[in-house]
Tab-separated table of C-alpha atoms in Angstrom:
chain	number	residue	atom	x	y	z
A	1	SER	CA	-0.867	-12.892	-24.091
A	2	PHE	CA	-2.645	-10.100	-25.989
A	3	ALA	CA	-3.411	-8.132	-22.813
A	4	PHE	CA	0.081	-8.653	-21.340
A	5	ALA	CA	1.805	-7.671	-24.636
A	6	LYS	CA	-0.334	-4.541	-24.822
A	7	LEU	CA	0.410	-3.709	-21.195
A	8	PHE	CA	4.190	-4.028	-21.507
A	9	ALA	CA	4.320	-2.311	-24.930
A	10	ASN	CA	2.705	0.922	-23.647
A	11	VAL	CA	6.043	2.476	-22.477
A	12	PRO	CA	8.139	1.573	-25.523
A	13	ALA	CA	5.204	2.594	-27.803
A	14	ALA	CA	5.081	6.062	-26.204
A	15	VAL	CA	8.861	6.481	-26.493
A	16	LEU	CA	8.979	5.370	-30.122
A	17	VAL	CA	5.920	7.450	-31.192
A	18	GLU	CA	7.319	10.526	-29.413
A	19	ARG	CA	10.746	9.991	-30.997
A	20	HIS	CA	9.868	9.149	-34.572
A	21	GLY	CA	6.502	10.855	-34.968
A	22	ARG	CA	2.932	9.580	-35.238
A	23	LYS	CA	2.582	8.619	-38.888
A	24	PRO	CA	5.192	5.821	-39.014
A	25	TYR	CA	3.320	3.899	-36.337
A	26	LEU	CA	-0.087	4.610	-37.801
A	27	VAL	CA	1.291	2.851	-40.874
A	28	TYR	CA	3.742	0.147	-39.830
A	29	SER	CA	1.861	-0.969	-36.686
A	30	LEU	CA	-0.714	-2.346	-39.066
A	31	VAL	CA	1.917	-4.599	-40.576
A	32	VAL	CA	2.591	-6.057	-37.109
A	33	ILE	CA	-1.167	-6.547	-36.527
A	34	SER	CA	-1.553	-8.116	-39.970
A	35	MET	CA	1.216	-10.617	-39.156
A	36	GLY	CA	-0.422	-11.467	-35.851
A	37	VAL	CA	-3.954	-11.864	-37.197
A	38	GLY	CA	-2.970	-13.610	-40.407
A	39	GLY	CA	-0.625	-15.903	-38.446
A	40	ILE	CA	-3.506	-17.202	-36.304
A	41	GLY	CA	-4.857	-18.859	-39.425
A	42	LEU	CA	-1.536	-20.717	-39.766
A	43	ALA	CA	-1.136	-21.612	-36.115
A	44	SER	CA	-1.043	-25.329	-35.546
A	45	GLU	CA	0.186	-25.292	-31.919
A	46	PHE	CA	-0.561	-23.318	-28.817
A	47	GLU	CA	2.895	-21.697	-28.841
A	48	HIS	CA	2.227	-20.357	-32.383
A	49	LEU	CA	-1.106	-18.951	-31.316
A	50	LEU	CA	0.599	-17.313	-28.271
A	51	VAL	CA	3.171	-15.633	-30.518
A	52	CYS	CA	0.494	-14.321	-32.925
A	53	ARG	CA	-1.618	-12.873	-30.115
A	54	THR	CA	1.476	-11.222	-28.587
A	55	LEU	CA	2.330	-9.623	-31.979
A	56	THR	CA	-1.260	-8.380	-32.245
A	57	GLY	CA	-1.101	-6.894	-28.771
A	58	VAL	CA	2.154	-5.034	-29.560
A	59	GLY	CA	0.695	-3.745	-32.846
A	60	VAL	CA	-2.476	-2.568	-31.162
A	61	SER	CA	-0.468	-0.726	-28.513
A	62	LEU	CA	1.632	1.075	-31.157
A	63	LEU	CA	-1.458	1.940	-33.248
A	64	SER	CA	-3.609	3.180	-30.380
A	65	THR	CA	-0.776	5.240	-28.933
A	66	ALA	CA	-0.084	6.891	-32.301
A	67	ALA	CA	-3.813	7.477	-32.997
A	68	THR	CA	-4.459	9.043	-29.585
A	69	LEU	CA	-1.475	11.367	-29.785
A	70	THR	CA	-2.433	12.343	-33.339
A	71	ILE	CA	-5.864	13.484	-32.078
A	72	ALA	CA	-4.301	15.239	-29.126
A	73	ASP	CA	-1.942	17.117	-31.497
A	74	CYS	CA	-4.857	18.317	-33.563
A	75	SER	CA	-7.087	19.509	-30.711
A	76	THR	CA	-7.177	22.105	-27.982
A	77	PRO	CA	-8.524	21.946	-24.398
A	78	LEU	CA	-11.740	23.526	-25.707
A	79	ASN	CA	-12.566	20.751	-28.116
A	80	ARG	CA	-10.393	17.760	-27.182
A	81	ALA	CA	-13.097	15.417	-25.984
A	82	ARG	CA	-15.330	15.944	-29.060
A	83	THR	CA	-12.285	15.703	-31.380
A	84	MET	CA	-11.545	12.262	-29.882
A	85	ALA	CA	-15.188	11.192	-30.169
A	86	PRO	CA	-15.142	10.084	-33.835
A	87	MET	CA	-12.255	7.768	-33.248
A	88	LEU	CA	-13.910	6.226	-30.192
A	89	SER	CA	-17.264	5.959	-32.118
A	90	ALA	CA	-15.450	4.067	-34.854
A	91	PHE	CA	-13.966	1.757	-32.246
A	92	ALA	CA	-17.402	1.135	-30.682
A	93	ALA	CA	-18.843	0.452	-34.151
A	94	GLY	CA	-16.121	-1.982	-34.962
A	95	THR	CA	-16.599	-3.753	-31.627
A	96	ALA	CA	-20.317	-4.143	-32.355
A	97	LEU	CA	-20.043	-5.205	-36.015
A	98	GLY	CA	-16.771	-7.172	-35.835
A	99	PRO	CA	-18.126	-10.371	-34.214
A	100	ALA	CA	-21.211	-10.398	-36.557
A	101	VAL	CA	-19.148	-9.865	-39.699
A	102	GLY	CA	-16.484	-12.288	-38.496
A	103	GLY	CA	-19.091	-14.949	-37.854
A	104	LEU	CA	-20.561	-14.543	-41.347
A	105	MET	CA	-17.160	-14.731	-42.947
A	106	ALA	CA	-16.225	-17.832	-40.907
A	107	ASP	CA	-19.416	-19.548	-41.997
A	108	SER	CA	-18.869	-18.565	-45.624
A	109	VAL	CA	-15.156	-19.161	-46.226
A	110	GLY	CA	-13.979	-20.967	-43.108
A	111	VAL	CA	-12.170	-19.860	-39.913
A	112	ASN	CA	-8.632	-19.960	-41.312
A	113	SER	CA	-9.494	-18.061	-44.462
A	114	THR	CA	-11.232	-15.456	-42.355
A	115	PHE	CA	-8.016	-14.763	-40.444
A	116	TYR	CA	-6.046	-14.633	-43.762
A	117	LEU	CA	-8.556	-12.175	-45.211
A	118	VAL	CA	-8.615	-9.903	-42.167
A	119	GLY	CA	-4.791	-9.935	-42.003
A	120	GLY	CA	-4.738	-8.914	-45.644
A	121	ILE	CA	-7.156	-6.029	-44.977
A	122	TYR	CA	-4.840	-4.721	-42.221
A	123	LEU	CA	-1.945	-4.952	-44.685
A	124	ALA	CA	-3.912	-3.050	-47.338
A	125	LEU	CA	-4.647	-0.338	-44.788
A	126	THR	CA	-0.928	0.380	-44.451
A	127	SER	CA	-0.980	1.826	-47.970
A	128	VAL	CA	-4.159	3.835	-47.271
A	129	ASN	CA	-2.665	5.339	-44.089
A	130	LYS	CA	0.644	6.059	-45.848
A	131	MET	CA	-1.008	7.948	-48.630
A	132	PHE	CA	-3.730	9.887	-46.762
A	133	LEU	CA	-2.434	10.530	-43.211
A	134	SER	CA	-0.179	13.434	-42.334
A	135	GLU	CA	2.406	13.739	-39.561
A	136	THR	CA	1.072	15.934	-36.731
A	137	LYS	CA	4.098	16.172	-34.565
A	138	MET	CA	6.455	18.948	-35.554
A	139	ILE	CA	9.962	17.583	-34.986
A	140	PRO	CA	13.239	17.945	-36.851
A	141	GLU	CA	13.749	15.414	-39.651
A	142	ILE	CA	16.865	13.954	-38.113
A	143	GLU	CA	14.945	13.102	-34.944
A	144	ARG	CA	12.171	11.421	-36.868
A	145	SER	CA	14.494	9.062	-38.720
A	146	PHE	CA	14.606	5.425	-37.844
A	147	PRO	CA	17.859	4.014	-36.393
A	148	TRP	CA	18.528	1.957	-39.547
A	149	HIS	CA	18.083	4.847	-41.899
A	150	GLU	CA	20.756	7.157	-43.348
A	151	ARG	CA	19.856	10.828	-43.751
A	152	GLU	CA	21.538	13.693	-45.482
A	153	LEU	CA	22.542	16.471	-43.164
A	154	HIS	CA	22.475	19.915	-44.755
A	155	GLY	CA	22.536	18.307	-48.177
A	156	LYS	CA	26.258	17.294	-47.901
A	157	LYS	CA	27.288	15.105	-45.044
A	158	LYS	CA	25.631	11.691	-44.591
A	159	ILE	CA	25.321	10.404	-41.073
A	160	LYS	CA	23.753	7.334	-39.548
A	161	SER	CA	21.117	8.023	-36.983
A	162	LEU	CA	21.895	4.784	-35.302
A	163	ALA	CA	22.445	6.003	-31.780
A	164	LYS	CA	25.947	5.371	-30.442
A	165	LYS	CA	25.585	7.592	-27.462
A	166	GLU	CA	23.977	6.141	-24.399
A	167	ASP	CA	21.518	8.971	-23.951
A	168	ASP	CA	20.186	8.472	-27.488
A	169	SER	CA	19.287	4.807	-27.083
A	170	VAL	CA	15.651	3.643	-26.917
A	171	LEU	CA	16.460	1.677	-23.792
A	172	VAL	CA	17.724	4.704	-21.946
A	173	ALA	CA	14.670	6.620	-23.216
A	174	MET	CA	12.418	3.951	-21.771
A	175	LEU	CA	14.184	4.065	-18.429
A	176	SER	CA	13.914	7.832	-18.492
A	177	ALA	CA	10.221	7.486	-19.232
A	178	MET	CA	9.682	5.295	-16.201
A	179	SER	CA	11.330	7.993	-14.061
A	180	ASP	CA	9.074	10.551	-15.742
A	181	TRP	CA	6.120	8.617	-14.418
A	182	LYS	CA	7.208	9.401	-10.866
A	183	VAL	CA	7.103	13.081	-11.706
A	184	LEU	CA	3.682	12.767	-13.344
A	185	LEU	CA	2.278	10.797	-10.388
A	186	ALA	CA	3.602	13.463	-8.006
A	187	ASN	CA	0.958	15.750	-9.531
A	188	PRO	CA	-2.347	14.998	-7.680
A	189	LYS	CA	-4.437	15.958	-10.710
A	190	ILE	CA	-2.676	13.304	-12.858
A	191	ARG	CA	-2.479	10.684	-10.097
A	192	ASN	CA	-6.179	10.867	-9.199
A	193	VAL	CA	-7.287	10.497	-12.828
A	194	VAL	CA	-4.849	7.589	-13.414
A	195	MET	CA	-6.176	5.802	-10.299
A	196	MET	CA	-9.768	6.484	-11.380
A	197	ASN	CA	-9.036	4.954	-14.809
A	198	GLY	CA	-7.582	1.850	-13.220
A	199	PHE	CA	-10.635	1.429	-10.981
A	200	TYR	CA	-12.911	2.086	-13.959
A	201	TRP	CA	-11.389	-0.805	-15.918
A	202	VAL	CA	-11.467	-3.084	-12.881
A	203	ALA	CA	-15.187	-2.390	-12.572
A	204	LEU	CA	-15.897	-2.569	-16.308
A	205	SER	CA	-14.040	-5.847	-16.983
A	206	GLY	CA	-15.564	-7.417	-13.861
A	207	SER	CA	-19.144	-6.271	-14.579
A	208	GLN	CA	-19.671	-5.780	-18.319
A	209	MET	CA	-17.295	-8.462	-19.587
A	210	THR	CA	-17.701	-11.068	-16.837
A	211	LEU	CA	-20.962	-10.812	-14.835
A	212	LEU	CA	-23.307	-9.158	-17.311
A	213	PRO	CA	-23.509	-12.172	-19.740
A	214	LEU	CA	-23.959	-14.512	-16.747
A	215	ILE	CA	-26.807	-12.362	-15.403
A	216	LEU	CA	-28.465	-12.155	-18.781
A	217	THR	CA	-28.317	-15.935	-19.363
A	218	ASP	CA	-29.152	-17.018	-15.839
A	219	PRO	CA	-31.845	-19.748	-16.188
A	220	SER	CA	-33.553	-18.567	-13.004
A	221	GLY	CA	-33.623	-14.972	-14.155
A	222	LEU	CA	-33.787	-13.450	-17.662
A	223	ALA	CA	-32.653	-16.726	-19.374
A	224	MET	CA	-31.588	-14.982	-22.590
A	225	SER	CA	-30.158	-16.934	-25.506
A	226	ALA	CA	-26.680	-16.357	-26.861
A	227	THR	CA	-28.207	-14.500	-29.815
A	228	SER	CA	-30.181	-12.180	-27.490
A	229	VAL	CA	-27.035	-11.473	-25.425
A	230	GLY	CA	-25.231	-10.540	-28.661
A	231	LYS	CA	-28.085	-8.125	-29.520
A	232	VAL	CA	-27.784	-6.581	-26.046
A	233	TYR	CA	-24.044	-5.900	-26.556
A	234	MET	CA	-24.677	-4.599	-30.043
A	235	GLY	CA	-27.345	-2.224	-28.670
A	236	MET	CA	-24.933	-0.910	-26.039
A	237	SER	CA	-22.303	-0.336	-28.735
A	238	LEU	CA	-24.928	1.480	-30.864
A	239	VAL	CA	-25.697	3.798	-27.940
A	240	GLN	CA	-21.991	4.549	-27.677
A	241	VAL	CA	-21.655	5.190	-31.392
A	242	LEU	CA	-24.603	7.547	-31.562
A	243	GLY	CA	-24.012	9.109	-28.169
A	244	ASN	CA	-20.305	9.766	-28.395
A	245	PRO	CA	-20.351	13.109	-30.292
A	246	THR	CA	-23.085	14.519	-28.012
A	247	MET	CA	-21.552	13.294	-24.775
A	248	ALA	CA	-18.045	14.454	-25.802
A	249	SER	CA	-19.423	17.933	-26.583
A	250	LEU	CA	-21.094	17.942	-23.199
A	251	VAL	CA	-17.794	17.021	-21.552
A	252	ASP	CA	-16.038	19.874	-23.346
A	253	ARG	CA	-18.760	22.348	-22.186
A	254	MET	CA	-19.185	21.225	-18.616
A	255	GLY	CA	-15.528	20.395	-18.006
A	256	LYS	CA	-13.545	17.150	-17.876
A	257	VAL	CA	-13.831	16.612	-14.104
A	258	PRO	CA	-17.653	17.035	-13.970
A	259	GLY	CA	-17.765	14.758	-17.016
A	260	ILE	CA	-15.753	12.053	-15.260
A	261	VAL	CA	-17.860	12.340	-12.099
A	262	THR	CA	-21.105	12.213	-14.108
A	263	GLY	CA	-19.895	9.173	-16.093
A	264	CYS	CA	-18.897	7.333	-12.916
A	265	GLY	CA	-22.216	8.166	-11.338
A	266	LEU	CA	-24.285	6.914	-14.326
A	267	LEU	CA	-22.252	3.731	-14.607
A	268	SER	CA	-22.323	2.993	-10.851
A	269	ALA	CA	-26.090	3.605	-10.605
A	270	SER	CA	-26.679	1.229	-13.538
A	271	MET	CA	-24.508	-1.480	-11.929
A	272	PHE	CA	-26.391	-1.132	-8.650
A	273	ALA	CA	-29.795	-1.260	-10.368
A	274	LEU	CA	-29.224	-4.115	-12.848
A	275	PRO	CA	-29.530	-7.045	-10.366
A	276	PHE	CA	-32.990	-5.695	-9.377
A	277	CYS	CA	-34.262	-5.599	-12.960
A	278	SER	CA	-36.578	-8.524	-13.656
A	279	GLU	CA	-38.248	-7.282	-16.878
A	280	ILE	CA	-36.485	-6.848	-20.185
A	281	GLU	CA	-37.701	-3.244	-20.516
A	282	TYR	CA	-36.029	-2.245	-17.262
A	283	VAL	CA	-32.873	-4.080	-18.341
A	284	ALA	CA	-32.831	-2.218	-21.617
A	285	GLY	CA	-33.219	1.149	-19.919
A	286	THR	CA	-30.557	0.380	-17.340
A	287	LEU	CA	-28.040	-0.780	-19.894
A	288	GLY	CA	-28.780	2.271	-22.034
A	289	ILE	CA	-27.725	4.486	-19.086
A	290	TRP	CA	-24.754	2.168	-18.498
A	291	ALA	CA	-23.654	2.739	-22.115
A	292	LEU	CA	-23.959	6.541	-21.783
A	293	GLY	CA	-21.783	6.469	-18.656
A	294	SER	CA	-19.166	4.397	-20.462
A	295	THR	CA	-19.319	6.851	-23.371
A	296	MET	CA	-18.451	9.792	-21.097
A	297	LEU	CA	-15.589	7.902	-19.508
A	298	SER	CA	-14.137	6.893	-22.892
A	299	THR	CA	-13.104	10.467	-23.720
A	300	ALA	CA	-12.972	12.528	-20.505
A	301	PRO	CA	-9.884	10.956	-18.788
A	302	THR	CA	-7.708	11.103	-21.854
A	303	ALA	CA	-8.785	14.568	-22.637
A	304	TYR	CA	-8.173	15.675	-19.046
A	305	ILE	CA	-4.677	14.176	-19.047
A	306	SER	CA	-3.782	15.860	-22.347
A	307	ASP	CA	-4.966	19.204	-21.044
A	308	HIS	CA	-2.866	19.055	-17.841
A	309	VAL	CA	0.552	18.093	-19.102
A	310	GLN	CA	3.089	19.784	-21.341
A	311	GLU	CA	3.324	18.558	-24.963
A	312	LYS	CA	6.689	16.758	-24.320
A	313	GLU	CA	5.044	14.830	-21.395
A	314	ARG	CA	1.851	13.944	-23.215
A	315	ALA	CA	2.992	10.611	-24.706
A	316	GLN	CA	4.128	9.221	-21.370
A	317	ALA	CA	1.135	10.663	-19.493
A	318	ILE	CA	-1.240	8.851	-21.884
A	319	ALA	CA	0.886	5.705	-21.667
A	320	LEU	CA	0.572	5.870	-17.869
A	321	LEU	CA	-3.201	6.291	-18.149
A	322	ARG	CA	-3.446	3.356	-20.564
A	323	THR	CA	-1.255	1.150	-18.376
A	324	ALA	CA	-3.425	1.744	-15.342
A	325	GLY	CA	-6.431	0.746	-17.475
A	326	ASP	CA	-4.692	-2.375	-18.779
A	327	ILE	CA	-3.791	-3.492	-15.249
A	328	GLY	CA	-7.352	-2.885	-14.138
A	329	PHE	CA	-8.624	-4.861	-17.098
A	330	LEU	CA	-6.370	-7.839	-16.268
A	331	PHE	CA	-7.338	-7.988	-12.564
A	332	GLY	CA	-10.952	-6.886	-12.711
A	333	ALA	CA	-12.458	-10.046	-14.184
A	334	SER	CA	-10.687	-12.422	-11.805
A	335	SER	CA	-11.334	-10.381	-8.663
A	336	THR	CA	-14.980	-9.737	-9.438
A	337	GLY	CA	-15.443	-13.357	-10.430
A	338	ALA	CA	-13.926	-14.521	-7.142
A	339	VAL	CA	-16.273	-12.223	-5.151
A	340	SER	CA	-19.234	-13.562	-7.146
A	341	ASP	CA	-18.321	-17.184	-6.536
A	342	LEU	CA	-18.118	-16.539	-2.805
A	343	PHE	CA	-21.101	-14.228	-2.309
A	344	GLY	CA	-23.220	-14.338	-5.472
A	345	MET	CA	-23.427	-12.355	-8.680
A	346	ASP	CA	-25.506	-9.583	-7.176
A	347	VAL	CA	-22.781	-8.882	-4.573
A	348	GLY	CA	-20.123	-9.063	-7.275
A	349	MET	CA	-21.948	-6.484	-9.385
A	350	HIS	CA	-22.552	-4.219	-6.383
A	351	SER	CA	-18.906	-4.438	-5.371
A	352	ALA	CA	-17.813	-3.328	-8.828
A	353	ALA	CA	-20.283	-0.420	-8.653
A	354	SER	CA	-19.003	0.555	-5.193
A	355	LEU	CA	-15.448	0.534	-6.401
A	356	LEU	CA	-16.267	2.821	-9.325
A	357	LEU	CA	-18.301	5.118	-7.104
A	358	THR	CA	-15.444	5.395	-4.667
A	359	ALA	CA	-13.066	6.278	-7.470
């Protein structure tokens, strides 16, 4: 439900963030996430859990859209990748530390209380973002107003910005956005990167999130414990945190396309090599290269898309890129898992590597 909510919220999120500005959704999306995360602690039935995960997915889509466009607004083609790097480093650090901190909190105060506390932290962050973040999209005040707000026009006449006209409605804006995708996809530069991003997430979800833990814990192979597997993933996240600024600067200097090609090459080579690694030292080196390839691909596609569209098209172009990635994420695990069940994990890993190399 989280993944599907995030997938289907991409278009409305892009429309709303482009219409009202970045800051409102950097603030109020956290309220939605807080409700979803905190509500999990109250969930007593599967349906309740489903609703909470859906809310969280919608909130994450709004937040990530607003954050990405904020960074794009504040950067230029010369520094866009390295400007995005700190945000992605923070994400990688949170991914690495989150499970460990969450586990400690659950052991200390209980699972339900952990969800309440994390939900409360998200809620507190709304105040922090409201106070310290600035709007980066320069749009007229009347366009930034929410539909339920009243604004003063020229200091005299009050009007409601609730759209009565058909062409002002969010629904029509969403339909228009979908038609904009056709225009964007007609551009081969945009289309190729969108397809590459979809294949990247198919390969990543199938390999890193499905097969890698199975390979690491295989009793006839490395036979790692759950704790050791957690350390492996934390190490990969640490490489991404430390390597993001350097790799992003390299992408800015060498160009986005060479950066994408290099990232795909490093990641594909690591996927091909991993099944042949029988010693922990070789596994560590291979996964280190794997993490560096993922680091390059975390910034280069978004930076490339932002560079090659006009500002008014940027929100939908990034939404299109993210949607391709979400679709790849959804289908990658199941398709790679099916191949592995039929032909073995080595073939499954090599098929994911071949797909990425082809992209």
